[in-house]
RNA sequence: GCGGACGUGGCGAAAUUGGUAGACGCACGGGACUUAAAAUCCCUCGCCCCUUGGGUGUGCGGGUUCGAGUCCCGCCGUCCGCACCA
């Protein structure tokens, strides 16, 4: 009688064996082909969640599979350990961010180990430790030395209560997400990295990333946002000039006004002595920035009284406005308005009654001069445009640019949407920016031998603001250049800097420098990177930039850090809620809102659920990403303790394609657990003696499965690999005892080893094999066994299936046609008539056209 | 508004890229074993009908083709990204 697989016991046994034997430590000097498999490292927020389990299981299957394929695999893990949540915890609970973070790392590391991931823990790193961020400071100074870092005044989202800068995504409806205070725009001196120097490279590089999802490449392309056009100047009536950028130089003759942003120097200068202009600028700044507001916001302008001279017609004077729809930080902060061919310009012109003149004809206007309230932005032929008349839009653009350059008043130019990367954060829990400010010498880099600049431990979070800034001693240091009293930079680096090079440090981590170039280049680029799509732009763009910057300064010869990228879907769950009413803030109105309930709060009653505590009916809501706020999370720890690591891993890989969301279900994990037990019964069952009979059909199924799931795993199509394994197991279970069956069971152990490694090791050892299955080779495929010798031929009449025939593979078209016409069913339907036409697809079908 | 993805049974999905739609799993239902339960095993399982058979079916409407889930045109819906980008 077969025993039951004791997952909890086996998990512990094999995890210890792997640990003790350092099974998954990567060897830098291995002669084998290398593969670097990496999942995005976690932020140590407290406990791991199902999303982590899914992410790391997928990477683990690939890593283990490639090991079995004979590769030297680097599969490391670490901690993205700096960030705001640690400071929030410090403020709320009175703990130190470092202690909180390191405690969380301890908990989460144990949880990851509990899942049996094939990780090289010897390379573990945490970005909050000086032996990581010290090297980051060195890299920052290298970029500084090469002119890729600069300091500039910039306007930021400032939370006046928390006294900190907020990222755009932390501003909700104009208020700080945490304090609820109205966010202010404030000018601050900030450090920037010159990512725009690499805008072209980063854009061009995308086309070489064949193993990236198209979606992510497109998102980065749009984010970088390259536009080509003409930059030129208008002469102004006050003797000055204003520079504008346009992508539509072809529409020059349709211009009827010039508009500048509220922050534009011309607007600012005017505001200095015209109160009305100042009022208008203030009005512009008050305008909301949310999508809905922008959509409905009226186009407003302030006439400066200045006029601009049209470069093609000196007699033509265009009014100059300050306008609320012109952005200072794109292009030159000034535009010329062509109402007929730009919707915003048209709205503006209609409001201020400016000239609307069509200069591009789409060809189908009944009245070529008429423009309604919809601007025409399509292709066409130039009209009303003197020497451009009759040209198409493309030719006209080229002609105008050539002429502008020839006459010296403008140049063809490229403008990017991408901005330089502001990396200053007024926070404690981050990498200190290694700069010292001296009144005499300016911003001086911290000398190499004084690195790392270590965060002081003795800080307090009882009042808002940056504890580094108010620390009694830390920031007071002598200037490294002149020795005078100077101050440390108290801003810390954006945590995206930490994650922009951790994959390099994983590959090589010498004590005395950020990485050893030769070793890092052995491993990089990462062969397969796996993580959430939420990092499609920021993290992945910054890491690409950082890698290219290191190449630019000659530190590392790698162009792209991640050769393959996979973005996995979220783990989702139903939500449960009960409506509650409460009195609004005015004390009169009542507000009805959902009170979210966790799975533990409810119990099944009939078709629905009731809340345990109150007995009230529960509304089953939509399936959403697991989140604390909706209380629809399932804790992986409880699941692993109940079903074991392998069943948990198996469920994560089953059914849903990995790029799609995975709906969590209790029934699903139970199904996986049953399958693990089913496998164990096979492994633990009776075997025949060596000489037993063959089963050709099962042999073929086995080899098709070996080949098939290798393809599926490489493509990260784990759900398909899982389905193929179910098919093989079904076939083995149905087969009578034979040598083939025993062979298939032995091979099956290795086939499931990447996914259910504990079960596989247990079975491998029980079967009397030496060594670990983790080190075993992937079963070899016999190509002769991949082909079927019989095929099922579909017989169609007019494309409708009428019969099927089992024929030898490779049967001639003539024989197939004859067999089809000889079928009883077919003869009955054709009633003796000959088909008009016969289409034969060998080994597939016969279609008779009646 | 711009850009993109997707839409297949009660559910998660598969379909060799134009060739037998629904593999595989979950759930439901029926049965075997058991005093009983659990576990396990077997069977049915898109929908409809006049049920050894037939009709119909991949969001909707057209089209191309001997043949369309797959290709083309037009709608509808869902989700994601960006957003006054000149």
mmCIF file of N, CA and C in Angstrom, chain A residues 38-41 80 195 212 220 421 494-503 529-547 561-562 565:
data_model
loop_
_atom_site.group_PDB
_atom_site.id
_atom_site.type_symbol
_atom_site.label_atom_id
_atom_site.label_comp_id
_atom_site.label_asym_id
_atom_site.label_seq_id
_atom_site.Cartn_x
_atom_site.Cartn_y
_atom_site.Cartn_z
ATOM 1 N N UNK A 38 16.753 36.177 -13.007
ATOM 2 C CA UNK A 38 16.537 37.134 -11.919
ATOM 3 C C UNK A 38 15.077 37.538 -11.826
ATOM 4 N N UNK A 39 14.578 37.572 -10.590
ATOM 5 C CA UNK A 39 13.269 38.161 -10.341
ATOM 6 C C UNK A 39 13.488 39.488 -9.616
ATOM 7 N N UNK A 40 12.595 40.420 -9.826
ATOM 8 C CA UNK A 40 12.734 41.727 -9.177
ATOM 9 C C UNK A 40 12.786 41.526 -7.662
ATOM 10 N N UNK A 41 13.816 42.086 -7.031
ATOM 11 C CA UNK A 41 13.974 41.853 -5.592
ATOM 12 C C UNK A 41 12.897 42.596 -4.806
ATOM 13 N N UNK A 80 15.404 45.271 -1.552
ATOM 14 C CA UNK A 80 15.310 46.678 -1.961
ATOM 15 C C UNK A 80 14.903 47.451 -0.704
ATOM 16 N N UNK A 195 19.745 61.653 -17.783
ATOM 17 C CA UNK A 195 19.180 60.550 -18.566
ATOM 18 C C UNK A 195 18.835 61.023 -19.977
ATOM 19 N N UNK A 212 11.545 41.141 -25.006
ATOM 20 C CA UNK A 212 10.736 41.972 -24.114
ATOM 21 C C UNK A 212 9.311 41.996 -24.651
ATOM 22 N N UNK A 220 7.770 52.385 -22.999
ATOM 23 C CA UNK A 220 9.015 53.146 -22.857
ATOM 24 C C UNK A 220 9.177 54.119 -24.020
ATOM 25 N N UNK A 421 16.447 62.964 -14.623
ATOM 26 C CA UNK A 421 15.961 62.192 -13.475
ATOM 27 C C UNK A 421 16.358 62.895 -12.178
ATOM 28 N N UNK A 494 16.992 58.875 -4.446
ATOM 29 C CA UNK A 494 15.793 58.140 -4.827
ATOM 30 C C UNK A 494 16.107 56.638 -4.766
ATOM 31 N N UNK A 495 15.178 55.858 -4.216
ATOM 32 C CA UNK A 495 15.461 54.424 -4.088
ATOM 33 C C UNK A 495 15.528 53.717 -5.445
ATOM 34 N N UNK A 496 15.041 54.370 -6.495
ATOM 35 C CA UNK A 496 15.196 53.768 -7.822
ATOM 36 C C UNK A 496 16.670 53.696 -8.235
ATOM 37 N N UNK A 497 17.511 54.542 -7.614
ATOM 38 C CA UNK A 497 18.946 54.424 -7.894
ATOM 39 C C UNK A 497 19.465 53.089 -7.349
ATOM 40 N N UNK A 498 18.992 52.725 -6.159
ATOM 41 C CA UNK A 498 19.440 51.464 -5.552
ATOM 42 C C UNK A 498 19.148 50.282 -6.467
ATOM 43 N N UNK A 499 17.965 50.302 -7.090
ATOM 44 C CA UNK A 499 17.565 49.150 -7.909
ATOM 45 C C UNK A 499 18.075 49.274 -9.346
ATOM 46 N N UNK A 500 18.863 50.311 -9.631
ATOM 47 C CA UNK A 500 19.361 50.481 -10.995
ATOM 48 C C UNK A 500 20.647 49.715 -11.254
ATOM 49 N N UNK A 501 21.223 49.146 -10.210
ATOM 50 C CA UNK A 501 22.476 48.406 -10.460
ATOM 51 C C UNK A 501 22.637 47.174 -9.579
ATOM 52 N N UNK A 502 21.614 46.796 -8.809
ATOM 53 C CA UNK A 502 21.756 45.646 -7.914
ATOM 54 C C UNK A 502 22.058 44.366 -8.660
ATOM 55 N N UNK A 503 21.563 44.262 -9.894
ATOM 56 C CA UNK A 503 21.796 43.050 -10.697
ATOM 57 C C UNK A 503 23.270 42.936 -11.092
ATOM 58 N N UNK A 529 14.579 38.230 -16.904
ATOM 59 C CA UNK A 529 14.190 39.059 -15.769
ATOM 60 C C UNK A 529 12.674 38.947 -15.635
ATOM 61 N N UNK A 530 12.191 38.753 -14.415
ATOM 62 C CA UNK A 530 10.761 38.536 -14.215
ATOM 63 C C UNK A 530 10.246 39.450 -13.104
ATOM 64 N N UNK A 531 9.154 40.128 -13.371
ATOM 65 C CA UNK A 531 8.589 40.994 -12.337
ATOM 66 C C UNK A 531 7.268 41.587 -12.776
ATOM 67 N N UNK A 532 6.763 42.481 -11.965
ATOM 68 C CA UNK A 532 5.452 43.062 -12.223
ATOM 69 C C UNK A 532 5.503 44.142 -13.292
ATOM 70 N N UNK A 533 4.411 44.286 -14.007
ATOM 71 C CA UNK A 533 4.345 45.242 -15.109
ATOM 72 C C UNK A 533 4.345 46.682 -14.587
ATOM 73 N N UNK A 534 4.102 46.842 -13.273
ATOM 74 C CA UNK A 534 4.095 48.195 -12.716
ATOM 75 C C UNK A 534 5.475 48.861 -12.809
ATOM 76 N N UNK A 535 6.514 48.056 -13.082
ATOM 77 C CA UNK A 535 7.843 48.635 -13.234
ATOM 78 C C UNK A 535 8.232 48.848 -14.684
ATOM 79 N N UNK A 536 7.230 48.750 -15.583
ATOM 80 C CA UNK A 536 7.498 48.793 -17.022
ATOM 81 C C UNK A 536 8.260 50.046 -17.434
ATOM 82 N N UNK A 537 8.003 51.140 -16.778
ATOM 83 C CA UNK A 537 8.682 52.358 -17.185
ATOM 84 C C UNK A 537 9.791 52.720 -16.220
ATOM 85 N N UNK A 538 9.463 53.148 -15.019
ATOM 86 C CA UNK A 538 10.476 53.767 -14.166
ATOM 87 C C UNK A 538 11.684 52.861 -13.904
ATOM 88 N N UNK A 539 11.499 51.777 -13.172
ATOM 89 C CA UNK A 539 12.651 50.947 -12.811
ATOM 90 C C UNK A 539 13.407 50.458 -14.038
ATOM 91 N N UNK A 540 12.666 49.949 -15.023
ATOM 92 C CA UNK A 540 13.333 49.350 -16.180
ATOM 93 C C UNK A 540 14.033 50.409 -17.033
ATOM 94 N N UNK A 541 13.495 51.614 -17.050
ATOM 95 C CA UNK A 541 14.148 52.677 -17.814
ATOM 96 C C UNK A 541 15.394 53.170 -17.068
ATOM 97 N N UNK A 542 15.275 53.353 -15.749
ATOM 98 C CA UNK A 542 16.417 53.811 -14.965
ATOM 99 C C UNK A 542 17.563 52.802 -15.012
ATOM 100 N N UNK A 543 17.225 51.511 -14.902
ATOM 101 C CA UNK A 543 18.275 50.489 -14.925
ATOM 102 C C UNK A 543 18.956 50.451 -16.292
ATOM 103 N N UNK A 544 18.173 50.631 -17.333
ATOM 104 C CA UNK A 544 18.774 50.679 -18.678
ATOM 105 C C UNK A 544 19.681 51.883 -18.806
ATOM 106 N N UNK A 545 19.225 53.010 -18.282
ATOM 107 C CA UNK A 545 20.048 54.226 -18.320
ATOM 108 C C UNK A 545 21.344 54.033 -17.539
ATOM 109 N N UNK A 546 21.225 53.511 -16.321
ATOM 110 C CA UNK A 546 22.402 53.376 -15.460
ATOM 111 C C UNK A 546 23.440 52.493 -16.136
ATOM 112 N N UNK A 547 22.972 51.402 -16.749
ATOM 113 C CA UNK A 547 23.885 50.478 -17.420
ATOM 114 C C UNK A 547 24.588 51.175 -18.586
ATOM 115 N N UNK A 561 20.839 45.825 -19.800
ATOM 116 C CA UNK A 561 20.977 44.943 -18.637
ATOM 117 C C UNK A 561 20.118 43.683 -18.696
ATOM 118 N N UNK A 562 18.959 43.764 -19.358
ATOM 119 C CA UNK A 562 18.025 42.638 -19.312
ATOM 120 C C UNK A 562 17.690 42.168 -20.732
ATOM 121 N N UNK A 565 12.748 39.876 -20.771
ATOM 122 C CA UNK A 565 11.900 40.422 -19.718
ATOM 123 C C UNK A 565 10.551 39.739 -19.774
#
